[in-house]
mmCIF file of C-alpha atoms in Angstrom:
data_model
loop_
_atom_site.group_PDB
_atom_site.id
_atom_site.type_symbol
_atom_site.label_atom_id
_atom_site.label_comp_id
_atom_site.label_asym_id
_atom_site.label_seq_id
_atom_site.Cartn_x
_atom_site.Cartn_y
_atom_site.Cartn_z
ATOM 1 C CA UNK A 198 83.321 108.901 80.376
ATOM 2 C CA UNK A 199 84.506 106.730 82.875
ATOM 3 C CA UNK A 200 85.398 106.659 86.703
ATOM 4 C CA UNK A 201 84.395 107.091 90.560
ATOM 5 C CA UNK A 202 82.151 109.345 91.611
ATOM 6 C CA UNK A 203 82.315 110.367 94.959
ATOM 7 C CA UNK A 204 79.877 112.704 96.742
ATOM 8 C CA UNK A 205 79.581 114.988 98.512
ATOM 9 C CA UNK A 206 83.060 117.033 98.308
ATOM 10 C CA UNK A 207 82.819 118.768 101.238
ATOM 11 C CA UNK A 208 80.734 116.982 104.479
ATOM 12 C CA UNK A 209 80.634 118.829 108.003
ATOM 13 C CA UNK A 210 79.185 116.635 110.675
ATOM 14 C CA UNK A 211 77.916 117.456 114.402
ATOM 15 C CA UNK A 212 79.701 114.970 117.056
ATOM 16 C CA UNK A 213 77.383 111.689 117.468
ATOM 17 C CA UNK A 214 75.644 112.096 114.160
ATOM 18 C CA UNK A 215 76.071 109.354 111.599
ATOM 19 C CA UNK A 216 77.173 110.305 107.784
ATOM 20 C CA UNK A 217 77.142 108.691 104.522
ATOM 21 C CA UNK A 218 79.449 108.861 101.607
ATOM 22 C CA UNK A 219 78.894 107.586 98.616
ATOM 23 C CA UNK A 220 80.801 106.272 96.031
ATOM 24 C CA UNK A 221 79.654 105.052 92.594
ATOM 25 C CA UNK A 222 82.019 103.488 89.424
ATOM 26 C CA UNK A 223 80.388 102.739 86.168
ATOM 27 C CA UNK A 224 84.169 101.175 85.207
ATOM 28 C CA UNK A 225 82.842 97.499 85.533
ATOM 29 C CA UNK A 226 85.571 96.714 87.924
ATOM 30 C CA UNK A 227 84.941 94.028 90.870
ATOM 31 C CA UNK A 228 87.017 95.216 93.713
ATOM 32 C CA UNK A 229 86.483 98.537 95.496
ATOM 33 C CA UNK A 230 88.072 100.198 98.460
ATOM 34 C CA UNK A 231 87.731 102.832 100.962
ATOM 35 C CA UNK A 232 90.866 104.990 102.408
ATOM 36 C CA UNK A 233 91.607 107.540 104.622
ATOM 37 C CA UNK A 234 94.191 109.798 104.263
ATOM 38 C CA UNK A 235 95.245 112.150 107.282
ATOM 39 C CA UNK A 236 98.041 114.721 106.741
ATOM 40 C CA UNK A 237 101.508 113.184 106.636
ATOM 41 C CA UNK A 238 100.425 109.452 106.764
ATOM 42 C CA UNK A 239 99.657 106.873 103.947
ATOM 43 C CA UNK A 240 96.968 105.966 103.001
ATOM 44 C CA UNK A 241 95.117 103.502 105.578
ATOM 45 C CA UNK A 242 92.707 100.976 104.419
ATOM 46 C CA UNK A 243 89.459 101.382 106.119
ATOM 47 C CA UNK A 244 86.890 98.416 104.172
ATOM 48 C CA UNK A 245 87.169 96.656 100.401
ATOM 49 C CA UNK A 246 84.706 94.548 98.952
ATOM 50 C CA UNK A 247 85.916 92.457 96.007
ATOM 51 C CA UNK A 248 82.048 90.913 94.955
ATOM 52 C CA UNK A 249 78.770 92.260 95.373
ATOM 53 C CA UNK A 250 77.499 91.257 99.253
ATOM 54 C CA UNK A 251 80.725 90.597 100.659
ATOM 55 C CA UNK A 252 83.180 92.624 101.745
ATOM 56 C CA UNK A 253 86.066 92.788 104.445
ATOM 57 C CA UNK A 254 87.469 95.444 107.009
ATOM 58 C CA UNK A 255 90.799 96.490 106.373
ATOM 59 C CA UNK A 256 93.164 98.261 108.973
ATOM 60 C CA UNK A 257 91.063 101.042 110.850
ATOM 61 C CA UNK A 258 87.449 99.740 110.429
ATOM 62 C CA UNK A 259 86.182 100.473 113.846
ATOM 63 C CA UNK A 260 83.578 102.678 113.607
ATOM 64 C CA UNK A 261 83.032 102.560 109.689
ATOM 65 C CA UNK A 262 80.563 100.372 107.894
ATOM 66 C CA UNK A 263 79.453 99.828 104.287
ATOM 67 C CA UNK A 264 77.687 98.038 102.200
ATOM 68 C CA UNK A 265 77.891 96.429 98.594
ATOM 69 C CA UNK A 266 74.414 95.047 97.383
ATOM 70 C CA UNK A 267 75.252 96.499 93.424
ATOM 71 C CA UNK A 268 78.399 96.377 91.581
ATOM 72 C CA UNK A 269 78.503 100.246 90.777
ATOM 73 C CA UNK A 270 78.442 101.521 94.202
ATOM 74 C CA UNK A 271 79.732 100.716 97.482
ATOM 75 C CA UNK A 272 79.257 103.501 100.173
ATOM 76 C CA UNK A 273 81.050 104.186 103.885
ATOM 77 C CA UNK A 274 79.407 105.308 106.790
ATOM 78 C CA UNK A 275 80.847 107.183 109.358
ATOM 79 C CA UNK A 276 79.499 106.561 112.491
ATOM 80 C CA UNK A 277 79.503 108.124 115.603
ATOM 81 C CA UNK A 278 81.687 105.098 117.387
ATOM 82 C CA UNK A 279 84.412 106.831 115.284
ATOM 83 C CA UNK A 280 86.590 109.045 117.607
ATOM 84 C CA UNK A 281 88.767 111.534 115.000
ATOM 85 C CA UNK A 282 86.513 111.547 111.748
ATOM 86 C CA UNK A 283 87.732 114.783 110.338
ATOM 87 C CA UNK A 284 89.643 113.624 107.198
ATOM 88 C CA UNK A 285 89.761 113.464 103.699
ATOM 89 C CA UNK A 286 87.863 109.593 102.233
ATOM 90 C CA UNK A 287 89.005 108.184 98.860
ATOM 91 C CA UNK A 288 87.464 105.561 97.325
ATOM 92 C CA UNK A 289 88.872 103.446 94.544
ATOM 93 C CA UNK A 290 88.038 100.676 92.426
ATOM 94 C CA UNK A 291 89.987 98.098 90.330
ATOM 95 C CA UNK A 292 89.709 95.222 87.916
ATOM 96 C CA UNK A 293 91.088 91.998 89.130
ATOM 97 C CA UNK A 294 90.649 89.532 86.558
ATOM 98 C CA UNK A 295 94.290 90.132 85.119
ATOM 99 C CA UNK A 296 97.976 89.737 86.660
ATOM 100 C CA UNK A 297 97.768 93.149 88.743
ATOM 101 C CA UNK A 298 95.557 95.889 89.126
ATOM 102 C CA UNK A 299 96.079 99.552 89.665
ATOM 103 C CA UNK A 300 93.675 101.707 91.604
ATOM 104 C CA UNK A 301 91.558 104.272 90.361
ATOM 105 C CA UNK A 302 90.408 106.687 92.364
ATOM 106 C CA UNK A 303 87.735 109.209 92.870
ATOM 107 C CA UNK A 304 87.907 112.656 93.460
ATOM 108 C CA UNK A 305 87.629 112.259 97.597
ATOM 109 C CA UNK A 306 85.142 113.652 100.094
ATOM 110 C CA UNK A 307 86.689 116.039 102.933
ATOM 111 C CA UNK A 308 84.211 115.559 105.804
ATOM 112 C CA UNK A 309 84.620 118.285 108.916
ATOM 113 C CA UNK A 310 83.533 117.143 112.614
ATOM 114 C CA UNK A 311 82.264 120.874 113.947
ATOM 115 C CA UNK B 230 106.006 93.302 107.705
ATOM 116 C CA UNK B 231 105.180 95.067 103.824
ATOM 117 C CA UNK B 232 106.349 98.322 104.124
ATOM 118 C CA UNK B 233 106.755 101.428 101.798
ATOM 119 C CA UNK B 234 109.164 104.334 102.295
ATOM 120 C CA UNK B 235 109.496 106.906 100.208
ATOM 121 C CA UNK B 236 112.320 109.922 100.041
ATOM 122 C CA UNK B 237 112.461 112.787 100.318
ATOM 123 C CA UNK B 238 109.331 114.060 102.146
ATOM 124 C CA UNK B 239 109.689 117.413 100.162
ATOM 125 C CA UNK B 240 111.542 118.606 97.474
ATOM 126 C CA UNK B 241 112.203 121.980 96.004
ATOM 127 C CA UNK B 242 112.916 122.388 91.837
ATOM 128 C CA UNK B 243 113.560 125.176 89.358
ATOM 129 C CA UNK B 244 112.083 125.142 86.482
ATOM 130 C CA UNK B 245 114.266 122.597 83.941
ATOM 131 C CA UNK B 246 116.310 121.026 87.558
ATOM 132 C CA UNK B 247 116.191 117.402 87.084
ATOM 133 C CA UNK B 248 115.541 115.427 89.805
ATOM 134 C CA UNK B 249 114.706 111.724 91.149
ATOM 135 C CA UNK B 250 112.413 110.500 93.975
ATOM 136 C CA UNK B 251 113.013 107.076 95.745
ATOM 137 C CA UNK B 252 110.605 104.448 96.570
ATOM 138 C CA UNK B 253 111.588 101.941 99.118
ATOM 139 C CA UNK B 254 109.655 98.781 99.510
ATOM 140 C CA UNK B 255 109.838 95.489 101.486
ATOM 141 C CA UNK B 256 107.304 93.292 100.696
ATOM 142 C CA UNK B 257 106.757 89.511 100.778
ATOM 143 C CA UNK B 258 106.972 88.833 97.225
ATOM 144 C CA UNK B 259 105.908 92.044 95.030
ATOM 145 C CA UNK B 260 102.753 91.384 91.653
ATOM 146 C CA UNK B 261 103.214 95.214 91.260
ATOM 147 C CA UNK B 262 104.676 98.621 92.246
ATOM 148 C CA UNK B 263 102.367 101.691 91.371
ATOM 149 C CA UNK B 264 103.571 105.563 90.863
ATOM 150 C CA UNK B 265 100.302 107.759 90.964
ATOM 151 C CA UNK B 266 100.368 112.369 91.215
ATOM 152 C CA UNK B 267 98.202 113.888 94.013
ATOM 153 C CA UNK B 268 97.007 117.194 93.457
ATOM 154 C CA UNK B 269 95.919 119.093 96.252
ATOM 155 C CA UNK B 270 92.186 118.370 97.248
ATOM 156 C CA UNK B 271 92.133 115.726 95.175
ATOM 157 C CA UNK B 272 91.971 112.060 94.488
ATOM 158 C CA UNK B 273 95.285 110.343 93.150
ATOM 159 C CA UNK B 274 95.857 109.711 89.485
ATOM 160 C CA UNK B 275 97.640 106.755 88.135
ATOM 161 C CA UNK B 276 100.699 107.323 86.429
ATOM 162 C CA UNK B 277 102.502 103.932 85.658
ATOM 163 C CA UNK B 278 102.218 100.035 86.990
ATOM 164 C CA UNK B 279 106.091 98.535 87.390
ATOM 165 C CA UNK B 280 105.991 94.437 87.546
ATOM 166 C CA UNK B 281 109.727 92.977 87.605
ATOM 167 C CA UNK B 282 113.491 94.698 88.095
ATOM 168 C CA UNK B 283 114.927 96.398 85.114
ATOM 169 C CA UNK B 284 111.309 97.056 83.660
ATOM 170 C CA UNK B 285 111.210 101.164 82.713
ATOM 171 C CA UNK B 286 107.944 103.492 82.025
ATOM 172 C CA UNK B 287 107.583 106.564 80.619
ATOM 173 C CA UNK B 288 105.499 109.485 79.945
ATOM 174 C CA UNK B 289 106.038 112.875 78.814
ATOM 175 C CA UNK B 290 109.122 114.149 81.602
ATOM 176 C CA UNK B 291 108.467 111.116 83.866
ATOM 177 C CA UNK B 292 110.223 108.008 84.103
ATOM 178 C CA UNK B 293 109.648 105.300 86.855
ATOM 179 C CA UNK B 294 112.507 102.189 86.724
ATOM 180 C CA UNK B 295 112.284 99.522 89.482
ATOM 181 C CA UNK B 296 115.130 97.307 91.001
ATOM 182 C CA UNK B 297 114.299 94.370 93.610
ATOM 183 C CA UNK B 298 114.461 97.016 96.667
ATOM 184 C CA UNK B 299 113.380 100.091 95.332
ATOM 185 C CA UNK B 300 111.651 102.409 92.462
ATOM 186 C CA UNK B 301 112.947 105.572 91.438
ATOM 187 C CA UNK B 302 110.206 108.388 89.588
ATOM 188 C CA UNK B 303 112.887 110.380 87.398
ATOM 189 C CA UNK B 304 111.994 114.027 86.523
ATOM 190 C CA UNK B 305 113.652 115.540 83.556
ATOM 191 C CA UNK B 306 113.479 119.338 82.791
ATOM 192 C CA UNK B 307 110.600 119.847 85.456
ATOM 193 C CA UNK B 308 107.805 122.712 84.963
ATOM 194 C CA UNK B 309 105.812 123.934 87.414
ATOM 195 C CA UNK B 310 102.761 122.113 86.094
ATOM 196 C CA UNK B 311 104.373 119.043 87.162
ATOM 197 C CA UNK B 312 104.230 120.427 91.246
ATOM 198 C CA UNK B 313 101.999 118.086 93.183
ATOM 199 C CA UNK B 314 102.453 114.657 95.402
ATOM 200 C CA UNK B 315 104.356 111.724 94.137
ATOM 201 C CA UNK B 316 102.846 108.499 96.027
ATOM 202 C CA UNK B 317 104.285 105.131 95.317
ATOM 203 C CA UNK B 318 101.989 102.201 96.216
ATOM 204 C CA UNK B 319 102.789 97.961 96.232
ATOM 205 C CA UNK B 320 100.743 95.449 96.102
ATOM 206 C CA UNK B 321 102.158 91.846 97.602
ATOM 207 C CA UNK B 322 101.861 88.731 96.325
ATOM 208 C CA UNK B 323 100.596 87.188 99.461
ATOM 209 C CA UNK B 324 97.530 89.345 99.357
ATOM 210 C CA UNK B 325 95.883 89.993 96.264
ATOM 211 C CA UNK B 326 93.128 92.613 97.809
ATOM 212 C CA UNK B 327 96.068 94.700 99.810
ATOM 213 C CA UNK B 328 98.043 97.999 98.122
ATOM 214 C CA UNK B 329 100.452 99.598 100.691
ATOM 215 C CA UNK B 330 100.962 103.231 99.929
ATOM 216 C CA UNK B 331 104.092 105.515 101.003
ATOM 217 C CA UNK B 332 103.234 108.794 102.671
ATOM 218 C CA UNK B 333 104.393 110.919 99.101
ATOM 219 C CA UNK B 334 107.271 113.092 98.465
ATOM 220 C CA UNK B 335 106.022 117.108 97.503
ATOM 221 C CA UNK B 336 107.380 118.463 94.761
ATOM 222 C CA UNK B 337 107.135 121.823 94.342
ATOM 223 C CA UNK B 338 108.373 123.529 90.841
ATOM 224 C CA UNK B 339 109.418 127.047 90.449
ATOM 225 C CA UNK B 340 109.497 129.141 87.447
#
């Protein structure tokens, strides 16, 4: 079947260590995006990447980075620049050759600064 | 500046209480409004993709109609398998790459 993986589900991290999530689609889409979603707020655009090697920070990059070198995966580090880290990451993906595309999302990753 | 509002914040059902929840937009030229259900702990699955006023989708006891302000996610006859978070979600015209996402409205369902 279809869709985003995301892994892992749960993540707990020690203040000033770096993490990695990762995020895989095998839906063929171009575009894919990282959010975060805190209690009570939208969700907030963090990076998207719409081709393989490029992509762009959205509204609360700093201290996030990622990378897209294949088309299938696209994963978000968490770095320790990044003051309030404990939330819940969704990653989503979308085909953009048509008049609009809807998201698809993964299943999240809840990551836990101790 | 794009913005999504969505109405209310919570919302308490009986079982077979029909019910609507609102989705408020401004946005600089909308290419679609989105509808998705959040279950708790997990990622958001899509429900239905709204393009122009007066279009309608449906599925099952949902309903999602759109005018040039707003989008309303009709609920008829409710169970509680239907309990989760309602997000609506735009994307603009001006910016192909951006979706701006309302913070939900809870529904919770009781038998």
């Amino acid at each position: 079947d279809g869709g985003i993986t995301q892994s892992p589900k749960y993540l707990f991290r020690k203040e000033g260590q770096n993490v990695t999530l990762s995020c895989e689609q095998n839906l063929n889409h171009d575009a894919m995006y990282w959010y975060r979603q805190d209690p009570g707020q939208g969700l907030r655009l963090i990076y998207y990447s719409q081709i393989v090697n490029d992509f762009q920070k959205g509204d609360i990059a700093e201290g996030y980075s990622v990378s897209r070198e294949k088309k299938e995966s696209f994963p978000l580090t968490v770095t320790s620049a990044q003051k309030n880290p404990t939330a819940f990451y969704l990653c989503a993906s979308t085909w953009q050759g048509g008049k609009t595309g809807e998201l698809f999302f993964g299943e999240g990753s809840r990551l836990t600064v101790l | 500046e794009d913005q999504v509002t969505q109405s209310p914040e919570a919302l308490r059902l009986q079982e077979g209480e029909s019910s609507s929840l609102n989705c408020s937009y401004t946005v600089s030229g909308l290419r679609g409004l989105f509808w998705y259900r959040q279950d708790p702990g997990k990622g958001p699955e899509f429900l239905f993709t709204l393009y122009s006023a007066g279009e309608e989708k449906e599925k099952e006891r949902l309903k999602a109609t759109l005018t040039k302000k707003e989008s309303f996610l009709h609920i008829t006859a409710p169970k509680p398998e239907d309990s989760a978070t309602y997000l609506c979600a735009v994307q603009a015209a001006s910016g192909t790459y951006k979706y701006i996402f309302g913070t939900g409205t809870r529904l919770k369902v009781l038998a």
